[in-house]
Coordinates of C-alpha atoms in Angstrom, one line a residue:
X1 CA 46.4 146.1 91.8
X2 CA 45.2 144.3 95.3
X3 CA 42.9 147.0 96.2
X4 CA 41.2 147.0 92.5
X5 CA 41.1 143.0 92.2
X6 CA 39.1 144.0 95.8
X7 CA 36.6 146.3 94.6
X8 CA 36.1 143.7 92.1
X9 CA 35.7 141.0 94.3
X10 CA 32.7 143.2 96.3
X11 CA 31.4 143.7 93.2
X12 CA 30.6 140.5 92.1
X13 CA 31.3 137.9 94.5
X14 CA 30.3 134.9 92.8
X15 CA 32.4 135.1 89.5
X16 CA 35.5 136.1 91.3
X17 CA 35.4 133.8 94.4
X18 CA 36.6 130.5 92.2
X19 CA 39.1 132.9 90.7
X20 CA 40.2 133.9 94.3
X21 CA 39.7 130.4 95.7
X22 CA 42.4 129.0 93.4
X23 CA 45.1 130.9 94.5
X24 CA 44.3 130.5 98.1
X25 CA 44.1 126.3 97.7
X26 CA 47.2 127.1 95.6
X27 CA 49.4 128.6 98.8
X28 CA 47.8 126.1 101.2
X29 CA 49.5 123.4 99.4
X30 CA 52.5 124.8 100.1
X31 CA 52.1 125.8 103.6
X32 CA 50.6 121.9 104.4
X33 CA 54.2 120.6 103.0
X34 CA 55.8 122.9 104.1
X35 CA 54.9 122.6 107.4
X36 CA 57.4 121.2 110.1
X37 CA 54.8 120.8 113.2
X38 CA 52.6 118.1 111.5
X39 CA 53.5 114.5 111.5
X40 CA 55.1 113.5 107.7
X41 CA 51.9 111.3 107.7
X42 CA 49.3 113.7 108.0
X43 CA 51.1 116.8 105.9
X44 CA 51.5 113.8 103.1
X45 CA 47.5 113.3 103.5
X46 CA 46.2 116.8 103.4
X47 CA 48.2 117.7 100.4
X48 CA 47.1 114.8 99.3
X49 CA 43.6 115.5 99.3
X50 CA 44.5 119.1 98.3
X51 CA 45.7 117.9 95.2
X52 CA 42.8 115.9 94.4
X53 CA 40.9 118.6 94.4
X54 CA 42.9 120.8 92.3
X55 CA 43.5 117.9 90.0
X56 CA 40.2 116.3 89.2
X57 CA 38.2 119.1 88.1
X58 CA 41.2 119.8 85.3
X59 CA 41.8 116.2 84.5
X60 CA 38.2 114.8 84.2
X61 CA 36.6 117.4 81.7
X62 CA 40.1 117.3 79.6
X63 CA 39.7 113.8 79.5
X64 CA 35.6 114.6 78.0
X65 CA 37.0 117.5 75.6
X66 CA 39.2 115.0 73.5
X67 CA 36.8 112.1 74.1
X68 CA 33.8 114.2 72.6
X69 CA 36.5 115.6 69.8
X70 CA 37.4 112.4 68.7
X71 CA 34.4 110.7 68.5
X72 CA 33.3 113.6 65.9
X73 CA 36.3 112.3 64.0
X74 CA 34.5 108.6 64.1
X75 CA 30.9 109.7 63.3
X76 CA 32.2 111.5 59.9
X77 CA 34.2 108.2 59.1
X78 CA 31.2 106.3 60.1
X79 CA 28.7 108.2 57.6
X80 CA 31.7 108.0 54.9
X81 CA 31.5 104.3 55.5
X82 CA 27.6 104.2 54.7
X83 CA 28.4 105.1 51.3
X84 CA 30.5 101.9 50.6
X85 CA 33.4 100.3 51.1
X86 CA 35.6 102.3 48.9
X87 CA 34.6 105.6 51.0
X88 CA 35.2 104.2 53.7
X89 CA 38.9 103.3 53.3
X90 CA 39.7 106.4 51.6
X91 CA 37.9 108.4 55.0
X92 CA 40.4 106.0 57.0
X93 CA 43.1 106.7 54.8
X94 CA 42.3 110.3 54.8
X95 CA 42.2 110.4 58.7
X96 CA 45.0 108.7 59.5
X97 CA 47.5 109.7 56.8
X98 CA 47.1 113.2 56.8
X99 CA 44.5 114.9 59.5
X100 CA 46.8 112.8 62.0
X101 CA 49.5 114.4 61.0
X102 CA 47.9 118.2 61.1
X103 CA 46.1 117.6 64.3
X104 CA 49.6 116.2 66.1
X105 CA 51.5 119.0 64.7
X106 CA 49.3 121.5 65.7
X107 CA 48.3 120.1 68.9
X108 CA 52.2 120.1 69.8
X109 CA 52.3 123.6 68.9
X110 CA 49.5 124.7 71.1
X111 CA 51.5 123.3 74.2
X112 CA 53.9 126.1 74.2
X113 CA 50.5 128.1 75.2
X114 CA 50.3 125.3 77.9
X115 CA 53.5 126.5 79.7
X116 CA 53.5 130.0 78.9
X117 CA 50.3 130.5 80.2
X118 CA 50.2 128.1 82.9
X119 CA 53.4 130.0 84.3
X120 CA 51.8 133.3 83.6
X121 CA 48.7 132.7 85.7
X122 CA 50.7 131.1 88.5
X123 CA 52.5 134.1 88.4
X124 CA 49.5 136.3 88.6
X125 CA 50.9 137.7 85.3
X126 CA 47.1 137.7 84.1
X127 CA 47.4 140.3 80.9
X128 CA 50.2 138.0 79.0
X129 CA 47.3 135.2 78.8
X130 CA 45.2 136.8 76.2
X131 CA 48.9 137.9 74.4
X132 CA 50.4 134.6 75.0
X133 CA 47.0 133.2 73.1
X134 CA 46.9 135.6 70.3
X135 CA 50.6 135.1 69.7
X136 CA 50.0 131.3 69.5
X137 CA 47.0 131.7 67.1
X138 CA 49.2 133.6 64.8
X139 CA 52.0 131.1 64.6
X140 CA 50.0 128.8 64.2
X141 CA 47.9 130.0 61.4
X142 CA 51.0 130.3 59.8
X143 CA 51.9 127.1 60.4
X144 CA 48.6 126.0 58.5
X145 CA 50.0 127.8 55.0
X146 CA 52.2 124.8 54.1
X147 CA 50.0 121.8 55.8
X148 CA 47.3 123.5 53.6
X149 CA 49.6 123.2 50.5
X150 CA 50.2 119.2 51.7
X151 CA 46.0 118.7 52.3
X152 CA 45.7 120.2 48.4
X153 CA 48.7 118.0 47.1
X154 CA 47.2 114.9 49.3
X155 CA 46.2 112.4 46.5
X156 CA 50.1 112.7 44.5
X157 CA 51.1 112.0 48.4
X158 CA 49.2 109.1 48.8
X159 CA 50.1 107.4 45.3
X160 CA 53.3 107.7 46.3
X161 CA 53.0 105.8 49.7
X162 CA 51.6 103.3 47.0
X163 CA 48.1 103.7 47.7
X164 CA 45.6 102.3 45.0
X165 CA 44.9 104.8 43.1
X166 CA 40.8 104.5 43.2
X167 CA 41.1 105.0 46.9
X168 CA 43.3 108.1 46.5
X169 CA 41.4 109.6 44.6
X170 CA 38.4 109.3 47.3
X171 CA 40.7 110.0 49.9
X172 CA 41.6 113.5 48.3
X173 CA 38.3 114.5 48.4
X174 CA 37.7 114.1 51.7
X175 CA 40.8 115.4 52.9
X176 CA 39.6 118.8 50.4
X177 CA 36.7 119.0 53.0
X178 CA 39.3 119.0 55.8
X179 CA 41.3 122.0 55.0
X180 CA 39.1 124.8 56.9
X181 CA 39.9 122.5 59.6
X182 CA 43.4 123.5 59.8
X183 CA 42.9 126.7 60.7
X184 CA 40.5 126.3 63.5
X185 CA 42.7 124.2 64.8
X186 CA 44.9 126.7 64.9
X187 CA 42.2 129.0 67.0
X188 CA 41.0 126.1 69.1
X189 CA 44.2 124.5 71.0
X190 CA 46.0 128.3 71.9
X191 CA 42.1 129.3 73.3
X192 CA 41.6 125.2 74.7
X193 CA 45.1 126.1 76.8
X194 CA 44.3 129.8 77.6
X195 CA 41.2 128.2 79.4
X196 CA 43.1 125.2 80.6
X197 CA 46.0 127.8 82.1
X198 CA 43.0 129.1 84.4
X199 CA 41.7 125.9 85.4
X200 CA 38.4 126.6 83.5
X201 CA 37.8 123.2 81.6
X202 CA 34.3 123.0 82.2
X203 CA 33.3 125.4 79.6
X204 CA 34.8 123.2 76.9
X205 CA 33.1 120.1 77.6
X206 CA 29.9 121.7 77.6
X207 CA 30.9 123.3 74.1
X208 CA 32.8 119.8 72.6
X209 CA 29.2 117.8 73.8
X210 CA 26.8 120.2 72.1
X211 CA 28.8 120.4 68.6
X212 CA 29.1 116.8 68.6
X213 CA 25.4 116.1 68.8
X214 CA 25.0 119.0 66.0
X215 CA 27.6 117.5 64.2
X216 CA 25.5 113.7 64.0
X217 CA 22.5 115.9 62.7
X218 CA 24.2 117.8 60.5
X219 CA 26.2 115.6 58.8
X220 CA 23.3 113.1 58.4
X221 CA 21.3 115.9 56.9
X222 CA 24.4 116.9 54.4
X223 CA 25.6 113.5 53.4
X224 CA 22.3 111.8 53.2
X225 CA 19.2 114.2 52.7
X226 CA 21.2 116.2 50.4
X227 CA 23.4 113.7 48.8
X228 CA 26.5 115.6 49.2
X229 CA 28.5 112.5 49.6
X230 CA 32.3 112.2 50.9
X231 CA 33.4 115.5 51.1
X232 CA 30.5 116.7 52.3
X233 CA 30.6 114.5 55.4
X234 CA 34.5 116.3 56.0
X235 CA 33.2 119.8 55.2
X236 CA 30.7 119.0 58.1
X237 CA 33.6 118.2 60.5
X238 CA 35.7 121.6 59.5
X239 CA 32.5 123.2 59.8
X240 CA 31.7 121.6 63.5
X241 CA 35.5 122.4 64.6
X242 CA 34.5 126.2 63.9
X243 CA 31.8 125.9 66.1
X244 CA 33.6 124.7 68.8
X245 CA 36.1 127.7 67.9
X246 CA 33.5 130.2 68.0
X247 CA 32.1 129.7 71.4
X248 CA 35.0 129.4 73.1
X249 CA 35.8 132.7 71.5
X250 CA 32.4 133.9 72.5
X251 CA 32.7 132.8 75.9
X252 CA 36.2 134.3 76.3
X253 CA 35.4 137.5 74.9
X254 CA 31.8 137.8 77.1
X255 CA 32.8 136.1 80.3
X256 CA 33.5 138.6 83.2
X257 CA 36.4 136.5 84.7
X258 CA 38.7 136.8 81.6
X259 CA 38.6 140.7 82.0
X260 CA 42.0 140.5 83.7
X261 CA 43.6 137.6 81.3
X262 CA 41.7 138.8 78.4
X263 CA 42.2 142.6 77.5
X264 CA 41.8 142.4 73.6
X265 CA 43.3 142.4 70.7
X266 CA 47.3 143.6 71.1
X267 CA 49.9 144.6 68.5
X268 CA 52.1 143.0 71.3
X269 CA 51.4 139.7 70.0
X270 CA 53.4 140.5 66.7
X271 CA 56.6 140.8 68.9
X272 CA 58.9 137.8 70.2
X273 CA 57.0 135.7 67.7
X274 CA 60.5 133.9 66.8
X275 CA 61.2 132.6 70.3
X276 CA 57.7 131.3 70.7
X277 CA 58.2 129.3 67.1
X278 CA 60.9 128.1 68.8
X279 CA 59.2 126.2 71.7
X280 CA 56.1 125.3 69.6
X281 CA 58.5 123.6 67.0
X282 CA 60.1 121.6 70.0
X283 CA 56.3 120.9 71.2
X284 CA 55.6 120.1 67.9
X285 CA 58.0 117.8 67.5
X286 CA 57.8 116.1 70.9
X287 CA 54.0 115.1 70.1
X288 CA 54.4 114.2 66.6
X289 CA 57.4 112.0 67.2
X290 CA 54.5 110.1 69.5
X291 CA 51.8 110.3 67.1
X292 CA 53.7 108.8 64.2
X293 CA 55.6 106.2 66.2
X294 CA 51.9 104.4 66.3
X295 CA 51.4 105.0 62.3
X296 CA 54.7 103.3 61.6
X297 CA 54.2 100.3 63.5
X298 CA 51.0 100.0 61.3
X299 CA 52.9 100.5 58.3
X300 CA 55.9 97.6 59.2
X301 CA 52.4 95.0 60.4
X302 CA 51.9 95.9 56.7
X303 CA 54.7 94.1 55.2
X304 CA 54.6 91.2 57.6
X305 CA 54.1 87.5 55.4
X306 CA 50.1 87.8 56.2
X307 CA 49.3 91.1 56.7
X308 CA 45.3 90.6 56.9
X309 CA 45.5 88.9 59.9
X310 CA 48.1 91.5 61.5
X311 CA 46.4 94.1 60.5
X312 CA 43.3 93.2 61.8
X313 CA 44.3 92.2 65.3
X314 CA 47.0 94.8 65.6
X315 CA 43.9 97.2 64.8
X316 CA 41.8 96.3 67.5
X317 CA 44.6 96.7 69.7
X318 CA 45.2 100.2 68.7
X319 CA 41.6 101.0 69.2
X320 CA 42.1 99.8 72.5
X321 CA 45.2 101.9 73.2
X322 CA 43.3 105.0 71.5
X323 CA 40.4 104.7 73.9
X324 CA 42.4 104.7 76.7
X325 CA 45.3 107.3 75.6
X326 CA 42.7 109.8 76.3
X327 CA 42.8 109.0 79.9
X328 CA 46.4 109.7 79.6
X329 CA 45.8 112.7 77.9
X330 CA 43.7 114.1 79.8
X331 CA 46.1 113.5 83.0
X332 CA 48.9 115.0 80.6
X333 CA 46.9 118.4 80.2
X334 CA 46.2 118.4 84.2
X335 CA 49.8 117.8 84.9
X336 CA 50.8 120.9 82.8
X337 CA 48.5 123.1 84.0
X338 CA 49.3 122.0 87.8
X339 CA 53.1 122.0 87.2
X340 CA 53.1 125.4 85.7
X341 CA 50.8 127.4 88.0
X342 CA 53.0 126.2 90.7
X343 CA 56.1 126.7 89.1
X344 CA 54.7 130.4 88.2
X345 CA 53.5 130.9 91.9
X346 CA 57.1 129.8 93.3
X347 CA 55.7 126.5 94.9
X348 CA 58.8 124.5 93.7
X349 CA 57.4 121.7 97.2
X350 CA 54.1 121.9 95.1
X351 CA 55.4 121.0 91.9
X352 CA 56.9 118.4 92.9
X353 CA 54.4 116.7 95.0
X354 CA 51.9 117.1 92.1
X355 CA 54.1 115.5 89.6
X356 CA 53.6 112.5 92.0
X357 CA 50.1 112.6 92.6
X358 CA 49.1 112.4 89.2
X359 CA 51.9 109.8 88.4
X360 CA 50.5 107.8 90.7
X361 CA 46.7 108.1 89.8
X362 CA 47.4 107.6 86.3
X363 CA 49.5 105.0 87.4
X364 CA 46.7 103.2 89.1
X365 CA 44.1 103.9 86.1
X366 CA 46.7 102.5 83.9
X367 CA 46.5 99.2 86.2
X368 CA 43.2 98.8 85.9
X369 CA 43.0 99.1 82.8
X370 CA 45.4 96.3 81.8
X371 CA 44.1 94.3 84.3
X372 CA 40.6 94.7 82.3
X373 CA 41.9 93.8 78.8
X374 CA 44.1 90.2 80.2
X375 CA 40.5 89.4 81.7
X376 CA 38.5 90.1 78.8
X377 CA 41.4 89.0 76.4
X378 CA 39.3 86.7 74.4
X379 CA 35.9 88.1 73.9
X380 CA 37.7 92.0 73.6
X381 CA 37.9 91.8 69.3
X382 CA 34.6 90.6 69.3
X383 CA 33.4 94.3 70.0
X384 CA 35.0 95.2 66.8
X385 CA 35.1 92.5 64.3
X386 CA 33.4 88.8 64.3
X387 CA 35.9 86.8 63.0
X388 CA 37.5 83.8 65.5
X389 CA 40.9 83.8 64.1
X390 CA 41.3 87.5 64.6
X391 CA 40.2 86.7 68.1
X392 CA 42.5 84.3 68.7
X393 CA 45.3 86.7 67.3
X394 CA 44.4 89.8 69.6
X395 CA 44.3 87.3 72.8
X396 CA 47.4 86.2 72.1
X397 CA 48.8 90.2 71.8
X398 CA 46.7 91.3 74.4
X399 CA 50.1 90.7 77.2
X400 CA 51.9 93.2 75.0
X401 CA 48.7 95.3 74.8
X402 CA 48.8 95.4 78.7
X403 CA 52.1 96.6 79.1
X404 CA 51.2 99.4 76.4
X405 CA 48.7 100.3 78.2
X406 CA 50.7 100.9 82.1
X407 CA 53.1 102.7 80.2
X408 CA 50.8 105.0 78.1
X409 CA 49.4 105.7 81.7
X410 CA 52.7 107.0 83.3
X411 CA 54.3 108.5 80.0
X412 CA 52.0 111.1 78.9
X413 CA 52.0 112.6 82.4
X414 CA 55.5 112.7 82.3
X415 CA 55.6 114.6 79.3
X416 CA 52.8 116.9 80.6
X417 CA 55.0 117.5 83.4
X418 CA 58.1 118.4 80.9
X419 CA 55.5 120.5 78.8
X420 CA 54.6 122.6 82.6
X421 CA 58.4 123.2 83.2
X422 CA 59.0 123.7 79.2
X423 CA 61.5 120.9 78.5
X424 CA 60.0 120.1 74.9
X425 CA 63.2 120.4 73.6
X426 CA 65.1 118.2 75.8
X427 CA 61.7 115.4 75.8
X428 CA 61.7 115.4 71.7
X429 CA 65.8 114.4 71.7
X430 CA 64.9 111.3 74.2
X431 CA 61.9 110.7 71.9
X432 CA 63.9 110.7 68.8
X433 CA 66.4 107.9 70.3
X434 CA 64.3 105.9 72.2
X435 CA 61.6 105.6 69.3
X436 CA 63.6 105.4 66.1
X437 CA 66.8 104.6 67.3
X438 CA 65.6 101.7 69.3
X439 CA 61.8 101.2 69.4
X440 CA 61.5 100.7 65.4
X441 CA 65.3 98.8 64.8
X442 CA 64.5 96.4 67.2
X443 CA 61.0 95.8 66.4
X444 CA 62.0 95.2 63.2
X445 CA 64.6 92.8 64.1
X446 CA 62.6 90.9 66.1
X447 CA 59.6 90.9 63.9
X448 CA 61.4 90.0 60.3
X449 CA 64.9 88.5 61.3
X450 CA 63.6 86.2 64.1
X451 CA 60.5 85.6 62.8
X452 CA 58.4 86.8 65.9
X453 CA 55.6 88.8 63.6
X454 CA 53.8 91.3 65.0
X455 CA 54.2 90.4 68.6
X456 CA 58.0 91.1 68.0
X457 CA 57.5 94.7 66.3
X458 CA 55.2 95.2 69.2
X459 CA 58.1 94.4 71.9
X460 CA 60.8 96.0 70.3
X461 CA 58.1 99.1 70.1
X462 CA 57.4 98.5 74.1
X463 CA 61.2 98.5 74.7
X464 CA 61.7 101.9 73.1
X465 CA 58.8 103.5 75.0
X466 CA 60.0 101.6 78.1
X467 CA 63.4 103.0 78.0
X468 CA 61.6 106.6 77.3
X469 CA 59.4 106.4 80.2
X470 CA 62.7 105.9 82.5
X471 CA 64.7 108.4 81.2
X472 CA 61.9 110.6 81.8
X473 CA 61.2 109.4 85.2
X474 CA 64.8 109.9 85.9
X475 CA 65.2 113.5 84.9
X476 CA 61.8 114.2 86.7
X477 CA 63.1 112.8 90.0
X478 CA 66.7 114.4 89.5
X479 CA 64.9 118.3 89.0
X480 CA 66.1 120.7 91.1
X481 CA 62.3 121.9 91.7
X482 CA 63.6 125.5 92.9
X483 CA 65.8 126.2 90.3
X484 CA 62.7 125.2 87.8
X485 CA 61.0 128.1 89.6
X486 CA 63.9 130.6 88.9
X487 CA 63.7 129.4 85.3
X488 CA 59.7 130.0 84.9
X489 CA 60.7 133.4 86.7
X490 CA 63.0 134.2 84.2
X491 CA 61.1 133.0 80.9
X492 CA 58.3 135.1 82.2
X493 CA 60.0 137.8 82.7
X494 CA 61.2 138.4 79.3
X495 CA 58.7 139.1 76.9
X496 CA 60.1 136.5 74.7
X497 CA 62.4 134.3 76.6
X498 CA 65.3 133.1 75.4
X499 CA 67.3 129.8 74.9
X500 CA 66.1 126.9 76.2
X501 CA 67.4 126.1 79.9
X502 CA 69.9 123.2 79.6
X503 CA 69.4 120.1 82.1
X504 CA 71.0 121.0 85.2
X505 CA 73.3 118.3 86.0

């Protein structure tokens, strides 16, 4: 194997050094913490800086891919909104109620790619990328059967949730346009983490950029030169989420350095396919539970005495949050990829000096940022809507927005970090109690009972996440980073691995 991957490397130096440069950076961490003859000062600086570097090139274009993908999302609303008001809410309905809810679901399931393969390349275990991959695009696609089934059945849905029915109807168009969208959502994330795995996150950006300045000419062509109204502006989205799909495909399939992770098609990828439904579902589950805690605060601001204002104000503040939850996104997919290729390599001092690198660089972001919105707490709703009393509403839960915002900068790295060592399960039971069995009840409480309106769901909503955040914090610091290595050995070295490792107490 060595002697090949050396031919290779005197064959074409330049592709292969980065391959070969990351495993070297990859050991040096190690040896710099473990090493008893520096000072603790200067080993805690050098890996520092080591860290950095492995961490910013991951983090920053991560941060670009979902920036660029979202704003996609925004233009196609925008030209829905162009053709009226109607078209617009239904787009926002459309978005919101149900691509939301695909995209969270299937997002989730990707990230059982994220530690497989993360683990995998640390391990040098290159050939089960491209199966780990394949296997995840075939779950998922199945997984898209049924949310299909819910995009066609869409406007009965919405009636239900007692949407006007004019709007409904609008909405169901556009969400018609959406359905090819499923299923390259089921190709994209399992090929997004394949590349992610190998620290190659460049590639995507690159891609996400160019489709999204397609995707404004496109769809401005579709909706308005050729008058194909609402769904055409969706149909343009499923059809710019394919191209995204396609050349990463391309790229995978023609770039040199994937020969080793990438060997083709395999029947392979048919087997174990239970135990990987098993993690995705827990993945699944552990993002969705996060997605839809957001939607249902909406939904309670809705049945507040005057809902306008609430709405309003608590919509600017989600904009807010959405804007920077990327940030934290981004930081979550770094913190996966850097967890698991340690874990995989049997750095458990690596691991566990990353996890507090990018804790505390998100951490410090996160700062910032909240710092930012109390500063500009009064002019901040002017950017999205004119009106003085809405103003006055978001400045007064901008403090609540500013905690949300430090803890949306240290929670979705911890859950990254629980995606690298594959503790979805364990990280969607804490979600399940700490969201609905506290966030939700006690926003409630403190929102109808005492009369506290919005800025009481809102704290009752901060507790729950609060109370997540430590318990996550807490298992983090109580891992037994050596023993996480032995479990990555293990799961890798069954084909399918089996249960789900238990916390060790």
């Amino acid at each position: 194997m060595m002697e090949s991957q050396n031919q290779n490397l005197l064959r074409q130096p330049l592709i292969n050094s980065t391959h070969h440069h990351h495993h070297s950076a990859d050991s040096r961490l190690e040896e710099v913490l473990s090493d008893p003859t520096l000072p603790w000062s200067k080993r805690i600086l050098s890996a520092t800086w080591i860290e950095l570097n492995l961490l910013f090139p991951l983090a920053a274009p991560a941060i670009l891919v979902y920036v660029f993908n979202n704003l996609m999302s925004n233009v196609t609303r925008a030209f829905a909104g162009h053709l009226g008001n109607l078209e617009l809410a239904a787009a926002n309905l459309g978005n919101s109620g149900i691509q939301l809810f695909a995209y969270g679901l299937m997002l989730g399931m990707g990230s059982a790619v994220e530690t497989l393969c993360g683990q995998a390349y640390g391990a040098n275990k290159y050939e089960m990328l491209g199966i780990y991959m394949q296997r995840a695009i075939i779950v998922l696609t199945i997984t898209g059967i049924p949310l299909t089934v819910v995009y066609i059945f869409c406007k009965p849905i919405l009636l239900l949730l007692g949407e006007p029915p004019e709007v409904a109807s609008v909405a169901a168009m556009f969400v018609y346009g959406l359905i090819p969208q499923i299923f390259a959502y089921a190709v994209n994330f399992p090929i997004q983490k394949f590349l992610q795995a190998q620290s190659v996150v460049a590639p995507s950006t690159y891609i996400s950029a160019a489709t999204l300045v397609l995707h404004v000419a496109l769809s401005w062509v579709v909706v308005y030169k050729l008058g194909f109204g609402i769904m055409g502006s969706s149909l343009m989205l499923s059809l710019s989420w394919w191209i995204i799909v396609g050349a990463q495909f391309l790229y995978v399939v023609s770039a040199s350095k994937f020969k080793d992770t990438w060997s083709g098609f395999s029947v392979e990828a048919f087997s174990g396919l239970w135990d990987f439904v098993k993690l995705s579902a827990a993945s699944a589950v552990m993002l969705c539970l996060e997605t839809w805690y957001f939607q249902v605060l909406v939904l309670i601001t809705g049945l507040l005495d005057n809902p306008q204002l609430s709405l309003d104000s608590i919509s600017v503040c989600m904009a807010i949050t959405g804007l920077t939850m990327h940030i934290g996104i981004g930081f979550n997919a770094a913190a996966s990829v850097r967890v698991s290729n340690e874990l995989g390599a049997e750095h458990p001092k690596s691991a566990a000096f990353s996890v507090i690198v990018v804790n505390m660089i998100s951490f410090i972001i996160a700062v910032i940022e909240a710092v930012v919105v109390l500063a500009l707490r009064r002019v901040v709703s002017y950017a999205f809507t004119d009106g003085e009393t809405v103003a006055n509403a978001v400045s007064d839960l901008c403090p609540y927005l500013a905690v949300t915002l430090i803890l949306n900068g240290i929670q979705p790295v911890l859950s990254g970090v629980a995606v690298g060592c594959g503790w979805q399960a364990i990280v969607a039971y804490v979600n399940v109690g700490c969201y609905y069995g506290i966030g939700i009840p006690l926003g409630c409480v403190l929102g109808f009972t005492f009369g506290l309106g919005v800025q009481g769901i809102w704290s009752g909503m901060i507790g729950g996440t609060m109370l997540q955040t430590l318990i996550l914090l807490w298992i983090t610091l109580r891992t037994d980073w050596n023993k996480e290595v032995n479990t990555a050995k293990k799961r890798l070295n069954k084909w399918g691995y089996k249960k789900e490792p238990k916390i060790q107490s």
